[in-house]
mmCIF file of C-alpha atoms in Angstrom:
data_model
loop_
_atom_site.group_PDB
_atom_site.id
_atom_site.type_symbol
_atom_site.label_atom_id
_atom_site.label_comp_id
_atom_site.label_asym_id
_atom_site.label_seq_id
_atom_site.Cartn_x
_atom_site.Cartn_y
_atom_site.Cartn_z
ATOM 1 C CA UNK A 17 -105.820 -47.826 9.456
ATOM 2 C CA UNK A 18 -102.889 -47.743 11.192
ATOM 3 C CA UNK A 19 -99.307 -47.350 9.947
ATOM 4 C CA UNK A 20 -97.269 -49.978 10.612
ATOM 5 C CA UNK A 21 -93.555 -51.558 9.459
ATOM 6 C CA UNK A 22 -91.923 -55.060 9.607
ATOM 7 C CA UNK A 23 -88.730 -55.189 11.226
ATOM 8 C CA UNK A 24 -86.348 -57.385 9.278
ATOM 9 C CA UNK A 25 -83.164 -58.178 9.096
ATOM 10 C CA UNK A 26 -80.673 -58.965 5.889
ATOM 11 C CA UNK A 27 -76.792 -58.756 5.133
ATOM 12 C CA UNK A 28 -75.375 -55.820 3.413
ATOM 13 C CA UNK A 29 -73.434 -57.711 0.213
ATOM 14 C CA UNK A 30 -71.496 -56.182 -2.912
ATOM 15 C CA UNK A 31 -72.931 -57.921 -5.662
ATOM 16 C CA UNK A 32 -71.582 -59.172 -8.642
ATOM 17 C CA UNK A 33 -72.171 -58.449 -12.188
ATOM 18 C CA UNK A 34 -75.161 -60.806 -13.549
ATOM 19 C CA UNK A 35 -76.322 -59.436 -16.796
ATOM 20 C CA UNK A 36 -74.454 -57.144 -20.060
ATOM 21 C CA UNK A 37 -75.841 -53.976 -18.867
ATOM 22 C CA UNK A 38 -74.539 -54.485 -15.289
ATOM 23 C CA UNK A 39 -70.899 -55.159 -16.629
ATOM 24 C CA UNK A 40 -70.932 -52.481 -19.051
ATOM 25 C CA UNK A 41 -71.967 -49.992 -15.777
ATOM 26 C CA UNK A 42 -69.983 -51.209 -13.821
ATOM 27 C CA UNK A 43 -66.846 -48.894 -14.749
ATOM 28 C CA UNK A 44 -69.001 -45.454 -13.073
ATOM 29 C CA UNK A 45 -71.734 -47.370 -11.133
ATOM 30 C CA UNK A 46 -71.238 -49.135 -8.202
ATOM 31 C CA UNK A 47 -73.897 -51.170 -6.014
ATOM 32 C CA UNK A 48 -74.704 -51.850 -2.766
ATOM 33 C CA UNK A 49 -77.753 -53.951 -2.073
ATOM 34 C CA UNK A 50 -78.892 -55.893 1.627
ATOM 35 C CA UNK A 51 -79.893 -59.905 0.812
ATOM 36 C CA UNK A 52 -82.527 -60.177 2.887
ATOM 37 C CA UNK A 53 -82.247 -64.115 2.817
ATOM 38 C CA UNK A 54 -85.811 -64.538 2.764
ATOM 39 C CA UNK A 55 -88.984 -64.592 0.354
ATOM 40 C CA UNK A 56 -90.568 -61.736 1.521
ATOM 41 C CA UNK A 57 -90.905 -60.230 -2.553
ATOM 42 C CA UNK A 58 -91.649 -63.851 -3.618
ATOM 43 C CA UNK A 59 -94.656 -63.647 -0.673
ATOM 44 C CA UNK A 60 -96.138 -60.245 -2.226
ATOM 45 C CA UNK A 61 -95.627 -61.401 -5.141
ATOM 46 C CA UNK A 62 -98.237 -64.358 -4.583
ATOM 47 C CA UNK A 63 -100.553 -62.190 -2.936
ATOM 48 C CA UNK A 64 -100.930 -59.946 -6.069
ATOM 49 C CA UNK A 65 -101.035 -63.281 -8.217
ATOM 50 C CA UNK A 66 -104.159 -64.596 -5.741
ATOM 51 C CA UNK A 67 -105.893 -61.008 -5.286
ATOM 52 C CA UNK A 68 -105.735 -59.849 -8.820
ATOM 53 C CA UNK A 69 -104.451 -62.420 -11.473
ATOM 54 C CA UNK A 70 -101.117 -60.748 -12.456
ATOM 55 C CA UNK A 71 -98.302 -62.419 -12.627
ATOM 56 C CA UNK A 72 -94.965 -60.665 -12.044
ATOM 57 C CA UNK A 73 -91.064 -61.456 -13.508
ATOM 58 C CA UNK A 74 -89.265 -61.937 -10.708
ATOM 59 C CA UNK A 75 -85.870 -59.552 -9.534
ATOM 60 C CA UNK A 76 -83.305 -60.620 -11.009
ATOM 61 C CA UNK A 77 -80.812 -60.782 -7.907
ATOM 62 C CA UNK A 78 -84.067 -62.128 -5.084
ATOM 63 C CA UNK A 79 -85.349 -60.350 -2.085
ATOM 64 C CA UNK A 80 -82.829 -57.166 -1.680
ATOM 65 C CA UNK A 81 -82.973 -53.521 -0.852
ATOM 66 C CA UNK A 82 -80.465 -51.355 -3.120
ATOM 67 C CA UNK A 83 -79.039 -48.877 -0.831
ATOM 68 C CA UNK A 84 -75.979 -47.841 -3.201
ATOM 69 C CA UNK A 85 -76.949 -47.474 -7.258
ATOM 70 C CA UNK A 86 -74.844 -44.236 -7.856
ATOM 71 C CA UNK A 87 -71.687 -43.245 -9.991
ATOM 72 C CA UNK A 88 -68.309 -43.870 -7.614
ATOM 73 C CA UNK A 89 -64.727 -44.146 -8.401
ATOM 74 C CA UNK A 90 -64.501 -47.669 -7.701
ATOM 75 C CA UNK A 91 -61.290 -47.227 -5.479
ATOM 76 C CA UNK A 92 -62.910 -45.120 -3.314
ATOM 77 C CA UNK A 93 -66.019 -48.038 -3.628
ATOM 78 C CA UNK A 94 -63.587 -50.475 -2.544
ATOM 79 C CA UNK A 95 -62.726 -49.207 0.769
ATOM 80 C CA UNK A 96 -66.146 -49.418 2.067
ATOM 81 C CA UNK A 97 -66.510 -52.907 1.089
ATOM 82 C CA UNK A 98 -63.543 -53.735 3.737
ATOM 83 C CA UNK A 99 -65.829 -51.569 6.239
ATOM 84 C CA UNK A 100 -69.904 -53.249 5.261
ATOM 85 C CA UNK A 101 -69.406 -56.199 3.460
ATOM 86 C CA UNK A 102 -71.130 -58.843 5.212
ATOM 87 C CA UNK A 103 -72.582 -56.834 7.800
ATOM 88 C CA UNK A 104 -76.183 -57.583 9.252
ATOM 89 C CA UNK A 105 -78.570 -54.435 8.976
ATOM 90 C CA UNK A 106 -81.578 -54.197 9.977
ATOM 91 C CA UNK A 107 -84.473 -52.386 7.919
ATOM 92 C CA UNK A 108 -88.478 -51.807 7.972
ATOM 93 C CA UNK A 109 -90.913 -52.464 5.112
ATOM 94 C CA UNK A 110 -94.213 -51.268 4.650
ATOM 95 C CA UNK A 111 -96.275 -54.426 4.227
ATOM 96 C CA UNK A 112 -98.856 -52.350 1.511
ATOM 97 C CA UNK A 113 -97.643 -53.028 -1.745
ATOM 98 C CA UNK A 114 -97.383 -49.765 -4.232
ATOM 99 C CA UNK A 115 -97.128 -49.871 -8.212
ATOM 100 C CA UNK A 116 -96.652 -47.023 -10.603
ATOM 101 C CA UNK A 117 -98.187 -49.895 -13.132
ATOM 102 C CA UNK A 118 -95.431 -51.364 -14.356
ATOM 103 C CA UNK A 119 -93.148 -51.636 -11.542
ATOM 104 C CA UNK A 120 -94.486 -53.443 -7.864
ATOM 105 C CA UNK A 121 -92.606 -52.765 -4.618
ATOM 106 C CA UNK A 122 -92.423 -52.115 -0.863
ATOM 107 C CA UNK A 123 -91.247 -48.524 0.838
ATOM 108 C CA UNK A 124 -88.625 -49.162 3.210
ATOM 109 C CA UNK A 125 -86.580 -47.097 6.016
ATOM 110 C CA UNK A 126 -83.235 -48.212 7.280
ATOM 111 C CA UNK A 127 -81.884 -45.165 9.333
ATOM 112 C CA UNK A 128 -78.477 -47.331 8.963
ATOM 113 C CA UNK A 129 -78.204 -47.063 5.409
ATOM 114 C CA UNK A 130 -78.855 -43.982 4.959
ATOM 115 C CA UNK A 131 -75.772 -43.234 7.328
ATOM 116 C CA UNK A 132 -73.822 -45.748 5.226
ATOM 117 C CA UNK A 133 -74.746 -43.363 2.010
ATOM 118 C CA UNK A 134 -73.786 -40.446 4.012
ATOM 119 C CA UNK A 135 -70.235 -41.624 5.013
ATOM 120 C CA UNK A 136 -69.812 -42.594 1.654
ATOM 121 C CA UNK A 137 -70.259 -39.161 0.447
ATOM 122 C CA UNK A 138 -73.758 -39.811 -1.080
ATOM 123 C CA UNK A 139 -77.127 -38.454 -0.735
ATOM 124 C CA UNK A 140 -78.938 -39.672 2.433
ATOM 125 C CA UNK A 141 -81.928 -41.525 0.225
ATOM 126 C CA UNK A 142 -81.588 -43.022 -3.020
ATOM 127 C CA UNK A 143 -82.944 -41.445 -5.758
ATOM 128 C CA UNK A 144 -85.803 -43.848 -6.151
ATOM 129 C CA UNK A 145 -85.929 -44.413 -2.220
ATOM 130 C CA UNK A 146 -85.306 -47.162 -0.361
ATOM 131 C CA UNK A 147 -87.830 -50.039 -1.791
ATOM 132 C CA UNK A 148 -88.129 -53.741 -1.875
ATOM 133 C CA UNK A 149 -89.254 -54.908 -5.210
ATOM 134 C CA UNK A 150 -91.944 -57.434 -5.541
ATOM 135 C CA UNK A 151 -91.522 -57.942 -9.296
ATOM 136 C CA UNK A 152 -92.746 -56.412 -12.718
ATOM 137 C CA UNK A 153 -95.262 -56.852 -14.923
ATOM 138 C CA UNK A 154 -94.086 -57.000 -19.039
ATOM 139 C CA UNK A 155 -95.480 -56.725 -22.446
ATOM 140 C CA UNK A 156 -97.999 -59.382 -22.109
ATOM 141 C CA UNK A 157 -99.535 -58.052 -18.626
ATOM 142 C CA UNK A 158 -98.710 -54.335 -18.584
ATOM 143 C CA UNK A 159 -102.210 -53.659 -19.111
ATOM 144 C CA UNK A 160 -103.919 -55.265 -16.547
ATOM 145 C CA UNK A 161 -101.069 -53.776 -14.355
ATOM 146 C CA UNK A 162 -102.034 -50.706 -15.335
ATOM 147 C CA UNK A 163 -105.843 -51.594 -14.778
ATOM 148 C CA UNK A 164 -105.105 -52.729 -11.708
ATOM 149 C CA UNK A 165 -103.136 -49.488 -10.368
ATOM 150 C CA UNK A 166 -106.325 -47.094 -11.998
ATOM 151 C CA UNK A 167 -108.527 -48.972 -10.225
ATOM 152 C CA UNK A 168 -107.118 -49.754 -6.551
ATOM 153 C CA UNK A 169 -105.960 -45.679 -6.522
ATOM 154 C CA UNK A 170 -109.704 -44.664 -7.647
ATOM 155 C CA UNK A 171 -111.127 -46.479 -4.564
ATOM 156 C CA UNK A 172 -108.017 -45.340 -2.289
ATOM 157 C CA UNK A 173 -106.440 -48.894 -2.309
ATOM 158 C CA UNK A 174 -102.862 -48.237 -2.859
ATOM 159 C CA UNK A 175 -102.994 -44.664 -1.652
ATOM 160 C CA UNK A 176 -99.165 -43.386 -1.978
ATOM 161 C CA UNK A 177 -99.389 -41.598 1.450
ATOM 162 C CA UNK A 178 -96.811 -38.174 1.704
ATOM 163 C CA UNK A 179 -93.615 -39.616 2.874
ATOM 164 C CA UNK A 180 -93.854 -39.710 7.106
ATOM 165 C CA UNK A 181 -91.060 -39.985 9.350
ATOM 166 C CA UNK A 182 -90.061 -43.240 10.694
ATOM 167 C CA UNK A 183 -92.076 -42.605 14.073
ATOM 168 C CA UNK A 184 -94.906 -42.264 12.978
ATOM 169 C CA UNK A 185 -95.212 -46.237 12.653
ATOM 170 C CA UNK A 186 -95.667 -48.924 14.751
ATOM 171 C CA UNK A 187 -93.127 -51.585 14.797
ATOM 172 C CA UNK A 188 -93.763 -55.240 14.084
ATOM 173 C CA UNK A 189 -90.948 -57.721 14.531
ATOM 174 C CA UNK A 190 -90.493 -60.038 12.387
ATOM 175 C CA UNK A 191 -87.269 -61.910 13.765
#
């Protein structure tokens, strides 16, 4: 088969605090995420529903990419929200979904943010890599989450292919 990515577009936005654990973070942690204004995770999200009968909690903050997760002084945080806030980025998703059981999601490249991390002082990629989450499964579907991710990897299904450089895919646009 051959590898290909979406090209979409979203809006790079500093969030706001939405649950406890966020506000008691957010004195070292600082986040960056891109809205993507669409339903892309709610899409995927429908397709595992139809294709397997698991149903996933939904992200808490809707279709985004988190390109900034990482402990900042939030002065220095501040500054770059004068320089991105609001700015349209575009990004590419993988459209075959990948689980580690618990946890669904899409990989992602966005050459952009990873220059945005760079000027900020941070790592290139994200410790968890860029990714698009579809949802989660919790304690009353784990287990056929799990099942799901022993059997689709058995038969080669959700294959986590070696990370390959962005040209090695062909390009789809999706705007």
């Amino acid at each position: 088969m051959e590898n290909i990515l979406f090209k979409c577009k979203g809006i790079i936005t500093f969030p706001e605090n939405i649950t406890k654990k966020h506000e008691v973070q957010s004195e070292w942690k600082q986040t960056i995420i891109i809205k993507t204004n669409c339903d892309i995770e709610n899409y995927y999200s429908w397709f595992i529903q139809k294709r397997f009968n698991l149903i996933l909690n939904k992200t808490i903050r809707g279709s985004h990419l988190t390109i900034v997760n990482d402990k900042m002084n939030l002065l220095e945080f501040n500054k770059f929200r004068d320089i991105f806030e609001n700015k349209e980025i575009i990004f590419y998703y993988n459209p075959i979904p990948v689980t580690n059981g618990e946890h669904w999601w899409l990989r992602v490249f966005c050459p952009e943010s990873e220059n945005i991390r760079e000027i900020m002082g941070l790592t290139r990629v994200p410790y968890f890599n860029l990714h698009l989450t579809i949802g989660y499964a919790n304690n009353r579907n784990i287990e056929h989450s799990e099942y799901i991710e022993r059997v689709c990897k058995r038969y080669d299904h959700l294959k986590v292919e070696p990370r390959m450089n962005f040209e090695d895919y062909k390009i789809i646009d999706m705007y």
